[in-house]
Coordinates of C-alpha atoms in Angstrom, one line a residue:
M1 CA -10.6 -20.5 31.0
D2 CA -7.9 -18.7 31.7
N3 CA -7.2 -15.4 34.2
V4 CA -6.1 -12.8 31.7
G5 CA -4.4 -9.3 33.6
F6 CA -3.0 -6.8 32.4
I7 CA -0.5 -4.2 33.3
G8 CA 0.8 -1.0 32.0
L9 CA -1.4 1.0 30.1
G10 CA 0.8 3.7 28.8
N11 CA 0.3 4.6 24.5
M12 CA 0.9 1.5 24.1
G13 CA -0.7 -0.7 26.4
L14 CA -4.2 0.8 26.2
G15 CA -4.9 -0.3 22.9
M16 CA -2.9 -4.4 24.3
A17 CA -5.2 -4.4 26.7
N18 CA -8.6 -3.1 25.1
N19 CA -8.2 -5.7 22.1
I20 CA -7.9 -8.0 24.4
L21 CA -10.6 -6.7 26.5
E22 CA -13.0 -6.7 23.7
K23 CA -12.3 -10.0 22.6
N24 CA -12.1 -11.7 25.3
M25 CA -14.6 -9.7 27.2
E26 CA -12.8 -9.7 30.7
L27 CA -10.1 -8.5 31.7
N28 CA -8.2 -8.2 35.0
V29 CA -5.8 -4.7 35.1
Y30 CA -3.6 -2.8 37.5
N31 CA -2.6 0.9 36.1
R32 CA -0.3 3.1 38.9
T33 CA -2.3 5.5 36.8
K34 CA -5.8 4.8 37.9
S35 CA -7.5 6.8 35.7
K36 CA -6.5 5.4 33.0
I37 CA -8.3 2.4 34.0
D38 CA -11.4 4.6 32.4
L39 CA -10.5 4.8 29.3
L40 CA -10.4 1.4 28.7
N41 CA -13.7 -0.4 26.3
E42 CA -16.5 -2.0 27.6
G43 CA -16.4 -4.9 29.1
K44 CA -16.2 -7.4 32.1
I45 CA -12.9 -5.1 33.8
I46 CA -11.6 -6.2 37.7
K47 CA -9.2 -3.8 39.2
H48 CA -6.5 -4.3 41.2
S49 CA -5.0 -2.3 43.7
S50 CA -1.1 -3.7 43.9
I51 CA 0.6 -5.6 40.9
A52 CA 0.6 -7.9 44.2
S53 CA -3.5 -8.8 43.6
I54 CA -3.5 -9.1 40.1
A55 CA -0.6 -11.3 40.1
S56 CA -1.8 -14.1 42.6
N57 CA -5.7 -14.1 40.7
C58 CA -3.4 -14.4 37.1
N59 CA -2.0 -17.6 35.1
V60 CA -1.7 -15.1 32.4
L61 CA 0.0 -11.8 32.8
F62 CA 1.1 -9.3 30.3
T63 CA 2.8 -6.1 30.9
C64 CA 4.4 -3.5 28.5
L65 CA 6.3 -1.3 31.0
P66 CA 8.3 1.8 29.4
D67 CA 12.3 1.0 30.5
I68 CA 14.4 -1.5 32.2
N69 CA 14.3 -0.7 35.6
T70 CA 10.3 -0.8 35.4
S71 CA 10.6 -3.7 34.2
M72 CA 13.0 -5.1 36.8
D73 CA 10.6 -3.7 40.2
V74 CA 7.4 -4.4 38.7
F75 CA 9.1 -8.2 38.1
L76 CA 11.7 -9.2 40.6
G77 CA 10.1 -6.2 43.1
K78 CA 8.7 -6.7 46.4
D79 CA 5.6 -7.4 46.6
G80 CA 6.2 -7.7 42.9
I81 CA 5.1 -10.5 40.0
L82 CA 6.8 -13.1 40.2
E83 CA 7.1 -12.9 44.3
N84 CA 3.0 -13.9 44.2
S85 CA 2.5 -15.6 41.2
K86 CA 1.3 -19.3 40.8
P87 CA 3.3 -22.2 39.2
E88 CA 2.4 -22.5 36.1
S89 CA 1.4 -19.3 36.0
V90 CA 2.4 -17.4 32.1
I91 CA 3.5 -14.3 32.4
V92 CA 4.4 -12.3 29.8
D93 CA 6.4 -8.6 29.0
H94 CA 5.6 -6.5 26.2
S95 CA 8.6 -4.0 26.4
T96 CA 12.0 -3.5 25.6
V97 CA 15.1 -4.3 27.2
D98 CA 17.9 -5.3 27.4
I99 CA 18.5 -8.6 27.1
D100 CA 19.8 -9.3 30.3
T101 CA 17.0 -8.3 31.6
S102 CA 14.6 -10.9 29.8
K103 CA 17.1 -13.9 30.6
L104 CA 17.8 -13.1 34.1
I105 CA 13.0 -12.0 34.2
W106 CA 13.3 -15.7 32.7
E107 CA 15.9 -17.1 35.4
K108 CA 14.2 -16.3 38.2
S109 CA 10.5 -17.2 36.8
L110 CA 12.4 -20.8 36.6
N111 CA 12.7 -21.0 40.4
K112 CA 9.2 -20.1 40.9
S113 CA 8.1 -23.1 38.3
V114 CA 6.6 -20.2 35.9
Y115 CA 6.6 -19.4 32.5
F116 CA 8.3 -16.1 31.5
I117 CA 7.5 -15.0 28.2
D118 CA 10.0 -11.7 26.5
A119 CA 7.7 -10.6 23.2
P120 CA 8.2 -7.5 22.4
I121 CA 6.1 -5.5 20.6
S122 CA 6.1 -3.1 17.1
G123 CA 3.4 -1.6 15.2
G124 CA 3.1 2.0 17.0
P125 CA 0.2 3.1 19.0
E126 CA -1.9 2.9 15.2
G127 CA -1.5 -1.0 16.0
A128 CA -1.7 -1.7 19.3
K129 CA -5.1 0.3 19.4
G130 CA -6.4 -1.9 15.4
G131 CA -4.3 -4.6 17.0
S132 CA -2.3 -4.8 13.8
L133 CA 0.9 -5.9 15.8
T134 CA 3.5 -7.1 15.4
I135 CA 5.2 -9.6 18.4
M136 CA 8.1 -11.5 19.2
C137 CA 8.5 -14.0 21.3
G138 CA 10.9 -15.6 23.3
G139 CA 10.4 -18.2 25.6
D140 CA 9.4 -21.9 26.4
S141 CA 7.6 -23.2 23.4
I142 CA 4.5 -25.1 25.3
A143 CA 3.8 -21.7 27.0
F144 CA 4.0 -19.9 24.2
E145 CA 1.3 -21.8 22.2
K146 CA -0.9 -21.5 25.1
I147 CA -1.4 -18.0 25.2
K148 CA -1.0 -17.8 21.2
P149 CA -5.0 -17.1 21.0
I150 CA -4.4 -14.0 23.8
L151 CA -1.8 -13.0 21.3
N152 CA -3.7 -13.4 18.4
M153 CA -5.7 -10.7 19.9
M154 CA -3.2 -8.7 20.3
G155 CA -1.4 -8.3 16.7
S156 CA -1.1 -9.8 12.7
S157 CA 1.9 -11.1 12.9
V158 CA 3.0 -12.9 16.2
V159 CA 6.4 -15.4 16.4
H160 CA 8.6 -17.5 18.7
M161 CA 11.7 -16.5 17.7
G162 CA 13.4 -19.4 19.9
G163 CA 15.0 -19.6 23.9
A164 CA 14.9 -17.1 26.2
G165 CA 15.8 -13.3 25.1
T166 CA 15.1 -13.8 21.6
G167 CA 12.4 -12.0 21.1
T168 CA 14.0 -8.9 22.8
T169 CA 17.0 -10.0 20.6
M170 CA 14.8 -9.3 17.8
K171 CA 13.3 -6.0 19.1
L172 CA 16.1 -4.6 19.6
V173 CA 17.7 -5.8 15.4
N174 CA 13.7 -3.8 14.0
Q175 CA 14.8 -1.2 16.3
L176 CA 18.0 -0.4 14.3
L177 CA 16.8 -0.8 11.7
T178 CA 14.0 2.2 12.7
S179 CA 16.4 4.4 13.7
V180 CA 18.6 4.1 10.8
N181 CA 15.8 3.8 8.2
T182 CA 14.4 7.4 10.0
V183 CA 17.3 9.2 9.5
A184 CA 17.7 8.2 6.7
S185 CA 14.0 9.2 5.5
I186 CA 13.9 12.5 7.2
E187 CA 17.3 13.3 5.1
A188 CA 15.5 11.7 1.5
L189 CA 12.4 13.9 2.8
L190 CA 14.3 17.1 3.1
L191 CA 16.4 16.8 0.3
A192 CA 13.3 16.9 -1.4
D193 CA 11.9 19.4 -0.2
E194 CA 14.6 21.9 -0.3
S195 CA 14.5 21.1 -4.2
G196 CA 10.7 22.2 -4.6
I197 CA 9.4 18.7 -4.6
D198 CA 6.3 18.1 -2.8
V199 CA 6.9 15.2 -0.5
K200 CA 3.6 13.6 -0.9
S201 CA 3.6 13.2 -4.4
A202 CA 7.3 11.6 -3.1
L203 CA 5.9 9.4 -1.0
S204 CA 3.2 8.8 -4.2
V205 CA 6.9 7.3 -5.9
L206 CA 8.9 6.7 -3.8
K207 CA 6.0 3.2 -2.7
T208 CA 6.8 1.7 -5.8
S209 CA 10.7 2.3 -6.2
F210 CA 13.7 0.6 -4.0
G211 CA 14.0 3.6 -1.7
Y212 CA 10.8 2.8 0.0
S213 CA 10.6 2.0 3.7
K214 CA 7.7 1.8 6.2
M215 CA 9.8 4.4 8.7
V216 CA 9.2 7.2 4.7
E217 CA 5.4 6.3 5.2
R218 CA 5.5 6.6 8.5
N219 CA 7.4 9.9 8.5
V220 CA 5.7 12.0 5.4
P221 CA 2.5 13.5 7.5
Y222 CA 4.7 14.3 10.5
F223 CA 7.3 16.2 8.2
A224 CA 4.7 17.7 6.0
K225 CA 2.5 18.8 9.2
K226 CA 5.3 20.0 11.2
R227 CA 3.9 17.6 14.2
F228 CA 7.0 17.3 16.4
E229 CA 5.9 17.4 19.4
N230 CA 3.5 16.1 22.0
S231 CA 4.0 12.4 20.0
S232 CA 2.7 9.0 21.2
A233 CA 6.2 7.5 19.8
P234 CA 8.8 9.8 21.4
I235 CA 12.5 9.9 20.1
R236 CA 13.4 9.4 23.8
N237 CA 12.2 5.7 23.4
L238 CA 14.5 5.3 20.0
E239 CA 17.3 7.6 22.5
K240 CA 16.7 4.2 24.9
D241 CA 16.8 1.7 22.3
L242 CA 19.8 2.9 20.5
K243 CA 21.7 3.0 23.5
I244 CA 20.5 -1.0 24.6
I245 CA 21.5 -2.0 21.5
L246 CA 25.0 -0.2 21.0
D247 CA 26.1 -2.1 24.2
L248 CA 24.9 -5.3 23.1
S249 CA 27.3 -4.3 20.2
K250 CA 30.2 -4.5 22.5
M251 CA 29.4 -7.3 23.8
L252 CA 29.4 -8.6 20.5
K253 CA 32.3 -7.1 19.6
L254 CA 30.7 -5.2 16.3
E255 CA 31.3 -1.5 15.3
L256 CA 27.5 0.2 14.4
P257 CA 28.4 3.2 12.9
L258 CA 24.8 4.1 11.5
T259 CA 23.5 3.0 14.5
K260 CA 26.0 5.0 16.2
K261 CA 25.5 8.1 13.7
S262 CA 21.6 7.8 14.2
L263 CA 21.9 7.9 18.1
D264 CA 23.8 10.8 18.0
I265 CA 20.7 12.8 15.8
F266 CA 18.0 11.7 18.0
S267 CA 19.7 13.4 21.3
E268 CA 21.1 16.1 20.1
T269 CA 17.1 16.8 18.7
N270 CA 15.9 15.8 22.1
K271 CA 17.8 18.8 23.6
L272 CA 15.8 20.8 21.4
D273 CA 13.2 23.0 23.0
L274 CA 10.7 21.2 22.0
V275 CA 7.9 18.5 23.9
E276 CA 8.0 14.9 23.4
P277 CA 9.8 15.5 20.3
D278 CA 8.2 13.1 17.8
M279 CA 11.1 10.8 15.8
S280 CA 10.1 13.3 12.6
A281 CA 11.7 16.1 14.2
I282 CA 15.7 15.2 13.7
S283 CA 14.6 17.4 10.5
L284 CA 14.4 20.1 12.9
Y285 CA 18.0 19.3 13.5
I286 CA 19.5 18.2 10.2
K287 CA 18.3 21.9 9.1
E288 CA 20.4 23.4 11.6
L289 CA 23.2 21.3 10.9
G290 CA 23.4 23.3 7.4
K291 CA 22.5 26.8 8.7
N292 CA 26.1 26.4 10.7
N293 CA 27.7 25.1 7.3
E294 CA 26.9 28.1 5.2

């Protein structure tokens, strides 16, 4: 049996790790904040005190990390994953990073005879907890097939997109649509609300109409209850991803006007006096724009 490990028990990683633990009955874990390990479900939990320890003891290792710098440090840094992984191991990054980062880790892994899979995720904390994530994978097809049964423990849609970096690229495509559709959905909900239409009634109509999207459904409860703070899907994540997307668009010589405008809206909302604002909090900023135009 593979020795399976997981690094990064944040908003997404905790639910993912719990699904592996529940179905595999055993999991090696490392997390910088040790108390997060106590939130794991019952099962055989093998705790590690360092990245070096978990990497040297696992032949399949998953990570879910907050940003590019952390991924670079965890995978390529001194006492990191690659320095300590055994040949033929499969290492997987579920983080949303840029394509250069994924390809660099992949290139470095070749020198160590280690398989690297970039496997970003979509579905939010609810999907992570419920094991219903979409997982987009790039890298060696044989390594993908080897770990696919474990990926299926965490996701209901697990797709091999192609070579190194293609999983990351697909996630960026998804994040572009998530961001632009969120802006569009919030504008539509504001229009309905300010016109006296109950947004939950509007949702029931939109579900069978052309204007429907996942982001409409996702944002209605937050908008209706004004649940704009302490989000498990904070704006800072989308802001980070949109900057990566626009850097890629420059390299490809593509103009993405809606993406640029969406980044402006999210960035300005993030400046408001809110604690970890939810993506739906852009409604506050957009309403302020209207007041400023009076």
